[in-house]
Short mmCIF file of C-alpha atoms in Angstrom, two decimals:
data_model
loop_
_atom_site.label_atom_id
_atom_site.label_comp_id
_atom_site.label_asym_id
_atom_site.label_seq_id
_atom_site.Cartn_x
_atom_site.Cartn_y
_atom_site.Cartn_z
CA MET A 1 -4.16 -0.26 21.04
CA ILE A 2 -6.09 -2.70 18.84
CA PRO A 3 -3.62 -6.29 20.24
CA ARG A 4 -1.41 -7.88 18.00
CA GLN A 5 -0.47 -11.90 17.24
CA LEU A 6 2.70 -10.72 17.22
CA HIS A 7 2.41 -9.02 20.60
CA ASP A 8 3.20 -12.03 23.42
CA PRO A 9 5.73 -14.21 20.64
CA LEU A 10 8.19 -10.74 20.90
CA ILE A 11 7.63 -10.57 25.00
CA GLN A 12 8.23 -14.06 25.29
CA ALA A 13 11.89 -13.21 22.79
CA LEU A 14 13.24 -10.72 25.33
CA ARG A 15 12.61 -12.91 27.92
CA GLU A 16 14.95 -15.62 25.66
CA ALA A 17 17.36 -13.20 23.46
CA PRO A 18 19.57 -10.75 24.39
CA ALA A 19 18.29 -8.93 20.81
CA VAL A 20 15.31 -8.67 19.23
CA CYS A 21 15.23 -7.55 15.81
CA LEU A 22 11.59 -6.95 15.09
CA LEU A 23 11.32 -5.96 10.55
CA GLY A 24 8.17 -5.11 8.85
CA PRO A 25 7.80 -2.52 5.53
CA ARG A 26 6.67 1.25 7.52
CA GLN A 27 4.14 2.03 9.09
CA ALA A 28 2.72 -1.64 10.01
CA GLY A 29 3.17 -0.13 12.97
CA LYS A 30 6.50 -1.78 14.40
CA THR A 31 6.59 1.77 16.44
CA THR A 32 3.34 1.31 18.60
CA LEU A 33 4.05 -2.70 19.00
CA ALA A 34 7.17 -1.57 20.41
CA LEU A 35 6.62 1.26 22.92
CA GLU A 36 3.80 -0.62 24.39
CA VAL A 37 6.28 -3.44 25.00
CA GLY A 38 7.84 -0.96 26.42
CA LYS A 39 5.48 0.65 28.18
CA ARG A 40 5.03 -3.06 30.07
CA LEU A 41 8.87 -4.20 30.39
CA GLY A 42 10.22 -0.55 31.36
CA GLY A 43 12.20 -0.07 28.47
CA LEU A 44 13.66 3.29 27.27
CA TYR A 45 13.21 4.50 23.71
CA LEU A 46 15.55 6.07 21.05
CA ASP A 47 14.30 7.30 17.08
CA LEU A 48 17.71 7.04 15.04
CA GLU A 49 15.54 9.14 12.69
CA SER A 50 15.45 11.81 15.20
CA GLU A 51 18.39 14.03 15.83
CA LEU A 52 17.15 15.02 19.40
CA ASP A 53 17.42 11.15 19.92
CA ARG A 54 20.59 10.36 17.25
CA ALA A 55 23.20 13.21 19.35
CA LYS A 56 22.34 11.09 22.46
CA LEU A 57 24.27 8.95 20.76
CA ALA A 58 27.18 11.10 19.50
CA GLU A 59 28.94 8.62 22.53
CA PRO A 60 27.65 5.79 21.81
CA GLU A 61 29.33 2.93 23.76
CA ALA A 62 28.92 5.34 26.98
CA TYR A 63 25.37 6.09 26.60
CA LEU A 64 23.98 2.62 26.44
CA GLU A 65 26.21 1.49 29.49
CA ARG A 66 24.37 3.50 31.51
CA HIS A 67 21.14 1.87 30.46
CA LEU A 68 22.25 -1.87 30.77
CA ASP A 69 19.22 -2.33 33.52
CA LYS A 70 16.74 -1.62 30.96
CA LEU A 71 15.11 -2.75 27.62
CA VAL A 72 16.20 -0.38 24.99
CA ILE A 73 14.56 -0.04 21.57
CA LEU A 74 16.33 1.87 18.85
CA ASP A 75 13.68 2.62 16.01
CA GLU A 76 14.79 2.38 12.57
CA VAL A 77 18.73 0.64 13.23
CA HIS A 78 19.95 0.00 9.55
CA ARG A 79 20.85 4.34 9.41
CA THR A 80 23.27 3.83 12.35
CA PRO A 81 25.16 0.62 10.71
CA ASN A 82 27.91 1.24 13.09
CA LEU A 83 26.84 0.46 16.74
CA PHE A 84 26.23 -3.36 16.04
CA PRO A 85 29.48 -3.66 17.19
CA ILE A 86 29.36 -1.70 20.20
CA LEU A 87 25.57 -3.47 20.60
CA ARG A 88 27.80 -7.08 20.47
CA GLY A 89 30.35 -6.24 23.33
CA LEU A 90 27.20 -4.25 25.82
CA ILE A 91 25.91 -7.66 25.25
CA ASP A 92 28.72 -10.04 26.33
CA ARG A 93 29.75 -7.87 28.86
CA ALA A 94 26.19 -7.93 30.36
CA ARG A 95 25.94 -12.02 30.05
CA ARG A 96 28.86 -11.78 32.28
CA THR A 97 27.47 -9.96 35.14
CA GLY A 98 24.12 -12.53 34.59
CA GLN A 99 21.44 -10.58 32.60
CA GLY A 100 21.25 -12.61 29.36
CA HIS A 101 18.43 -11.76 27.68
CA GLY A 102 15.45 -8.78 26.73
CA GLN A 103 18.19 -5.97 26.20
CA TYR A 104 17.65 -4.40 22.91
CA LEU A 105 14.68 -4.66 20.94
CA LEU A 106 15.86 -3.49 16.94
CA LEU A 107 13.51 -1.84 15.27
CA GLY A 108 14.28 -1.47 10.40
CA SER A 109 11.96 -1.73 7.04
CA ALA A 110 15.27 -2.71 5.80
CA ALA A 111 14.81 -7.27 5.65
CA LEU A 112 18.36 -7.73 4.06
CA GLY A 113 20.84 -4.82 5.19
CA LEU A 114 19.34 -5.34 8.65
CA LEU A 115 19.62 -9.05 8.54
CA ARG A 116 23.08 -8.57 7.31
CA GLN A 117 24.35 -6.18 9.39
CA SER A 118 23.19 -7.26 12.53
CA GLY A 119 23.98 -11.48 11.82
CA GLU A 120 28.09 -10.60 10.71
CA SER A 121 28.07 -8.63 14.10
CA LEU A 122 25.44 -9.95 16.64
CA ALA A 123 25.43 -13.62 15.48
CA GLY A 124 23.50 -15.67 18.84
CA ARG A 125 23.07 -12.90 19.82
CA VAL A 126 19.40 -11.95 18.39
CA ARG A 127 15.88 -13.70 17.15
CA PHE A 128 14.33 -11.96 14.15
CA LEU A 129 10.44 -11.59 14.55
CA GLU A 130 8.70 -9.87 10.91
CA LEU A 131 5.76 -7.32 11.93
CA THR A 132 3.68 -7.13 8.61
CA PRO A 133 0.63 -5.23 8.30
CA PHE A 134 -2.59 -6.28 10.31
CA THR A 135 -3.97 -9.35 8.64
CA VAL A 136 -7.52 -11.69 9.28
CA ARG A 137 -6.30 -12.90 12.46
CA GLU A 138 -5.98 -10.01 14.05
CA PRO A 139 -9.66 -7.65 15.64
CA THR A 140 -9.42 -5.06 13.24
CA ASP A 141 -13.28 -4.89 13.09
CA ARG A 142 -12.72 -4.37 10.03
CA ASP A 143 -14.48 -7.71 7.78
CA THR A 144 -12.60 -9.85 5.26
CA ALA A 145 -13.23 -7.81 2.06
CA THR A 146 -12.66 -4.20 3.54
CA LEU A 147 -8.96 -5.85 5.14
CA TRP A 148 -8.63 -7.27 1.63
CA LEU A 149 -9.50 -4.24 -0.31
CA ARG A 150 -8.23 -1.65 1.92
CA GLY A 151 -4.57 -3.50 3.55
CA GLY A 152 -3.27 -4.54 6.58
CA PHE A 153 -1.49 -1.19 7.02
CA PRO A 154 -3.77 -0.34 10.13
CA ASP A 155 -3.99 3.95 8.09
CA SER A 156 -5.39 2.64 5.40
CA LEU A 157 -7.63 -0.17 7.15
CA LEU A 158 -8.98 1.75 10.44
CA ALA A 159 -9.88 4.84 7.68
CA GLN A 160 -13.87 6.11 7.56
CA SER A 161 -13.88 5.42 4.09
CA ASP A 162 -12.73 3.73 0.86
CA GLU A 163 -12.12 6.91 -0.06
CA GLN A 164 -9.98 8.38 3.05
CA SER A 165 -7.85 4.47 2.16
CA LEU A 166 -6.60 5.37 -0.95
CA ARG A 167 -5.68 8.67 -0.17
CA TRP A 168 -3.77 7.24 2.17
CA ARG A 169 -2.39 4.71 0.37
CA ARG A 170 -1.42 7.17 -2.66
CA ASP A 171 0.41 9.14 -0.40
CA PHE A 172 2.08 6.01 1.03
CA ILE A 173 3.32 5.28 -2.63
CA ARG A 174 5.02 9.00 -2.25
CA THR A 175 6.24 8.67 0.36
CA TYR A 176 8.19 5.40 -0.37
CA LEU A 177 9.06 6.56 -4.16
CA GLU A 178 10.31 10.47 -3.52
CA ARG A 179 12.12 9.83 0.66
CA ASP A 180 12.58 6.05 1.86
CA ILE A 181 13.99 4.47 -1.31
CA PRO A 182 16.58 7.01 -1.51
CA GLN A 183 17.75 6.46 1.63
CA PHE A 184 18.22 2.43 0.83
CA GLY A 185 20.14 2.14 -2.07
CA PRO A 186 21.49 4.54 -5.40
CA ARG A 187 19.53 7.40 -6.33
CA ILE A 188 16.14 6.00 -8.42
CA ALA A 189 13.97 8.18 -10.51
CA ALA A 190 10.64 7.96 -7.94
CA GLU A 191 9.02 8.15 -12.02
CA THR A 192 10.79 5.02 -13.28
CA LEU A 193 9.86 3.25 -9.91
CA ARG A 194 5.81 3.79 -9.62
CA ARG A 195 6.25 2.52 -13.11
CA PHE A 196 7.97 -0.76 -11.90
CA TRP A 197 5.67 -1.03 -9.01
CA THR A 198 2.24 -0.75 -10.67
CA MET A 199 3.95 -3.11 -13.76
CA LEU A 200 4.79 -5.44 -10.61
CA ALA A 201 0.46 -4.72 -9.64
CA HIS A 202 -0.60 -5.93 -12.96
CA ARG A 203 1.06 -8.99 -12.59
CA GLN A 204 0.59 -10.32 -9.28
CA GLY A 205 0.38 -14.44 -8.55
CA ALA A 206 2.31 -14.32 -12.59
CA PRO A 207 6.06 -16.21 -13.36
CA LEU A 208 8.69 -13.59 -12.25
CA ASN A 209 10.49 -12.78 -15.54
CA VAL A 210 13.19 -10.04 -14.89
CA ALA A 211 14.12 -10.19 -18.95
CA GLU A 212 10.37 -9.23 -20.16
CA LEU A 213 10.53 -6.53 -17.01
CA ALA A 214 13.22 -5.07 -17.87
CA ARG A 215 12.87 -5.14 -22.11
CA SER A 216 8.71 -2.91 -20.37
CA LEU A 217 10.28 -0.54 -18.42
CA GLY A 218 13.11 0.33 -20.63
CA VAL A 219 16.71 -1.43 -19.15
CA ASP A 220 19.14 -4.24 -19.03
CA THR A 221 18.08 -6.62 -16.64
CA LYS A 222 19.73 -5.90 -13.95
CA THR A 223 18.63 -3.09 -13.05
CA ALA A 224 15.43 -4.84 -13.35
CA GLY A 225 16.78 -6.91 -10.71
CA ARG A 226 18.69 -4.29 -8.15
CA TYR A 227 15.00 -2.48 -8.73
CA LEU A 228 12.94 -5.86 -7.66
CA ASP A 229 15.73 -6.54 -4.42
CA LEU A 230 14.82 -3.45 -3.28
CA LEU A 231 11.34 -4.28 -3.21
CA VAL A 232 11.54 -7.34 -1.50
CA ASP A 233 14.30 -5.78 1.29
CA LEU A 234 11.47 -3.50 2.16
CA LEU A 235 9.34 -6.17 2.33
CA LEU A 236 6.83 -5.45 -0.14
CA ALA A 237 7.60 -7.56 -2.58
CA ARG A 238 8.16 -11.40 -2.03
CA ARG A 239 8.76 -13.90 -4.32
CA LEU A 240 6.98 -17.09 -3.89
CA ALA A 241 10.44 -20.34 -4.27
CA PRO A 242 9.16 -23.34 -6.46
CA TRP A 243 8.92 -26.25 -4.54
CA HIS A 244 12.10 -28.09 -5.56
CA THR A 245 12.94 -31.36 -4.36
CA ASN A 246 12.25 -34.51 -6.86
CA VAL A 247 9.42 -35.88 -7.36
CA GLY A 248 10.24 -38.01 -11.06
CA LYS A 249 8.36 -35.22 -12.38
CA ARG A 250 9.85 -31.78 -14.20
CA LEU A 251 9.20 -29.18 -11.48
CA VAL A 252 8.61 -25.40 -12.60
CA LYS A 253 11.50 -23.86 -11.59
CA THR A 254 10.81 -20.15 -11.80
CA PRO A 255 9.10 -17.79 -8.74
CA ARG A 256 6.53 -16.01 -8.56
CA LEU A 257 6.46 -13.00 -7.53
CA TYR A 258 2.51 -11.05 -5.40
CA LEU A 259 2.87 -7.46 -3.93
CA ARG A 260 3.36 -8.97 -0.12
CA ASP A 261 -0.06 -5.34 0.76
CA SER A 262 -3.32 -6.29 -1.89
CA GLY A 263 -3.95 -2.25 -0.83
CA LEU A 264 -0.63 -0.96 -1.83
CA THR A 265 -1.38 -3.69 -5.87
CA HIS A 266 -5.17 -1.72 -5.14
CA ALA A 267 -4.08 2.23 -5.14
CA LEU A 268 -1.88 1.62 -7.78
CA LEU A 269 -4.05 -0.22 -10.27
CA GLY A 270 -6.75 3.10 -9.45
CA ILE A 271 -9.02 0.29 -8.09
CA ALA A 272 -11.02 2.44 -4.73
CA ASP A 273 -13.87 0.73 -4.45
CA PRO A 274 -15.21 -2.73 -3.52
CA GLU A 275 -17.57 -2.54 -6.77
CA ALA A 276 -14.45 -2.28 -9.25
CA LEU A 277 -12.72 -4.01 -7.46
CA LEU A 278 -14.57 -7.56 -8.10
CA GLY A 279 -14.98 -5.94 -11.91
CA HIS A 280 -11.48 -6.10 -12.10
CA PRO A 281 -9.02 -8.52 -13.98
CA VAL A 282 -6.79 -8.78 -11.34
CA ALA A 283 -9.26 -9.69 -9.01
CA GLY A 284 -8.39 -13.33 -8.97
CA ALA A 285 -4.71 -12.83 -8.58
CA SER A 286 -5.36 -10.19 -5.32
CA TRP A 287 -7.47 -13.07 -3.85
CA GLU A 288 -4.72 -15.29 -4.29
CA GLY A 289 -2.12 -12.78 -2.64
CA PHE A 290 -3.90 -11.83 0.03
CA VAL A 291 -4.79 -15.32 1.81
CA ILE A 292 -1.40 -16.34 1.17
CA GLU A 293 -0.05 -13.34 2.93
CA ASN A 294 -1.70 -14.13 5.68
CA LEU A 295 -1.08 -18.08 5.51
CA ILE A 296 2.26 -17.38 5.62
CA ALA A 297 2.20 -14.41 8.81
CA SER A 298 0.11 -16.89 10.75
CA ALA A 299 1.64 -20.20 10.07
CA PRO A 300 4.08 -21.80 13.10
CA GLU A 301 8.10 -19.75 13.25
CA GLY A 302 10.06 -22.12 10.43
CA THR A 303 7.64 -22.53 8.52
CA GLU A 304 8.55 -23.04 5.00
CA ALA A 305 6.16 -21.53 2.42
CA TYR A 306 6.30 -22.47 -2.17
CA TYR A 307 4.49 -22.85 -4.58
CA TYR A 308 4.39 -26.34 -6.86
CA GLY A 309 4.36 -26.97 -10.81
CA THR A 310 5.23 -29.92 -13.11
CA SER A 311 5.17 -28.78 -17.18
CA GLY A 312 1.96 -31.28 -17.27
CA GLY A 313 -0.35 -29.29 -15.15
CA ALA A 314 -0.03 -29.55 -11.15
CA GLU A 315 -0.56 -26.85 -9.55
CA ILE A 316 -0.73 -26.36 -5.54
CA ASP A 317 -1.16 -22.06 -4.99
CA LEU A 318 0.45 -22.42 -1.42
CA LEU A 319 2.38 -25.18 -0.54
CA LEU A 320 3.18 -24.87 3.20
CA HIS A 321 5.72 -26.69 4.53
CA LEU A 322 5.41 -27.07 8.45
CA PRO A 323 8.24 -27.79 11.01
CA GLY A 324 7.97 -31.35 11.48
CA SER A 325 8.09 -32.16 8.04
CA ARG A 326 4.06 -32.09 7.72
CA MET A 327 2.91 -30.12 4.58
CA TRP A 328 -0.39 -28.74 3.96
CA ALA A 329 -1.41 -28.40 0.58
CA ILE A 330 -4.12 -25.21 -0.06
CA GLU A 331 -6.07 -23.77 -3.64
CA VAL A 332 -7.34 -20.76 -3.58
CA LYS A 333 -10.28 -20.47 -4.83
CA ARG A 334 -12.92 -16.96 -5.38
CA SER A 335 -16.18 -18.66 -5.50
CA VAL A 336 -18.26 -18.64 -3.13
CA ALA A 337 -18.16 -23.07 -4.41
CA PRO A 338 -15.00 -23.32 -4.44
CA ARG A 339 -13.97 -26.34 -6.58
CA PRO A 340 -9.89 -27.33 -7.02
CA GLU A 341 -8.89 -28.05 -10.01
CA ARG A 342 -7.85 -31.73 -11.44
CA GLY A 343 -4.10 -30.41 -11.31
CA PHE A 344 -3.93 -30.41 -8.01
CA HIS A 345 -5.94 -33.01 -7.25
CA ALA A 346 -2.81 -34.30 -9.51
CA ALA A 347 -0.35 -32.60 -7.52
CA CYS A 348 -1.83 -33.24 -4.53
CA ALA A 349 -0.90 -37.30 -5.65
CA ASP A 350 2.91 -36.42 -6.31
CA LEU A 351 3.28 -35.24 -3.27
CA ASN A 352 1.12 -36.87 -1.02
CA PRO A 353 0.13 -33.69 1.82
CA ALA A 354 -0.94 -34.58 5.35
CA ARG A 355 -4.03 -31.46 5.21
CA ARG A 356 -5.40 -30.19 1.94
CA PHE A 357 -7.28 -27.24 2.23
CA VAL A 358 -9.88 -24.79 -0.73
CA VAL A 359 -9.23 -21.77 0.54
CA TYR A 360 -12.77 -19.72 -0.32
CA PRO A 361 -15.41 -15.94 0.68
CA GLY A 362 -17.30 -18.72 2.24
CA THR A 363 -17.88 -18.50 5.87
CA GLU A 364 -19.05 -22.36 6.95
CA ARG A 365 -15.80 -25.34 6.02
CA PHE A 366 -16.75 -28.74 4.10
CA PRO A 367 -15.34 -31.52 2.34
CA LEU A 368 -14.88 -32.18 -1.41
CA GLY A 369 -13.91 -34.97 -1.14
CA GLN A 370 -10.43 -37.56 -1.96
CA GLY A 371 -8.87 -35.52 1.51
CA VAL A 372 -9.44 -31.95 0.39
CA GLU A 373 -10.90 -29.25 2.47
CA ALA A 374 -13.69 -26.04 2.04
CA VAL A 375 -12.36 -23.70 4.49
CA SER A 376 -12.47 -19.98 5.34
CA LEU A 377 -9.07 -17.95 4.75
CA GLY A 378 -10.01 -16.22 9.03
CA GLU A 379 -10.40 -20.56 9.64
CA LEU A 380 -7.67 -21.39 8.65
CA ALA A 381 -5.25 -18.78 10.05
CA THR A 382 -6.37 -19.63 13.43
CA GLU A 383 -6.13 -23.13 12.85
CA LEU A 384 -2.51 -22.28 11.92
CA TYR A 385 -1.71 -19.41 14.36
CA ASN A 386 -2.81 -22.19 16.95
CA MET A 387 0.08 -24.40 16.23
CA SER A 388 2.29 -21.83 16.97
CA LYS A 389 1.18 -21.31 20.94
CA ARG A 390 0.81 -25.62 21.02
CA GLY A 391 4.79 -25.73 19.49
#
């Protein structure tokens, strides 16, 4: 098993909270990580997509009460929302006997629904963690360029060739469209949602315009918004919010939209290899989204992510509001000789961030003037992660 950067935080959370909810898209490695943790802690694993395991929970309270002395792992728990009130009662019962932590590890692939279900029933009893696909920090034995091309889903990244990786991603997309997505809401035609998903890939990093998406798809704005909400809920898309604090400027207030895994973006666009990627019009926006996802995944708990833009052209690709009210301003460049834009300097003058970086594909770290440093993605991700450990 490749060590995951969330392994130790997950162990720590189970030592402190009665229940931990591990969120992440399908095939990101949640089950593998949970089984590894369960093996270490002596846990019991139940897959709620398995008829056999669901049968064990025909009388859930009676079954789970027999296992109050061990960690119970419930995979795809969103399939059985009726469990949450029962878990609350069992957690409270165990608390009265002095067992206040490490009872349940809940795994789910749909963020909003699971947050709502568990939040209502397990308020004050559950901690949430998100497992992303592999990041640049994790020891996969794949370089950054390969991670960018293939994305971080384990079976895609670790494939023996780019061709095998692309086949896996195409199968993954098809399975999501035809089998997984219908489980989470009203029936949506697979071909319609594929077209929508592909449109988002073409608009990687662009300001979100739901009305334009609706017109292109031939549906009303409400329907297009529902499709987008679904992809965000499934942790496949991100709406990066604009910085909203009043700085005396006319701020851009429209979120930017990114597909969260670069490999899926490339598969939707038919990009098969490094040469095709570097020559594609989406390459710059794809690299930007890839960098943003890796840095957010590496940042300390409690970090808030935004972009900053004004009508006058001041712009910051990623603004990290770190715990303790520190701000880091990050511009993303694909050039090996990076130079920050004038708009980046103007935005930094507006906000006066504590640190200023330009992330680029090279390996050396060097100053660019006016307090700005050029840095590789891996080095900056590691710096953010080490802040988490110190915290």
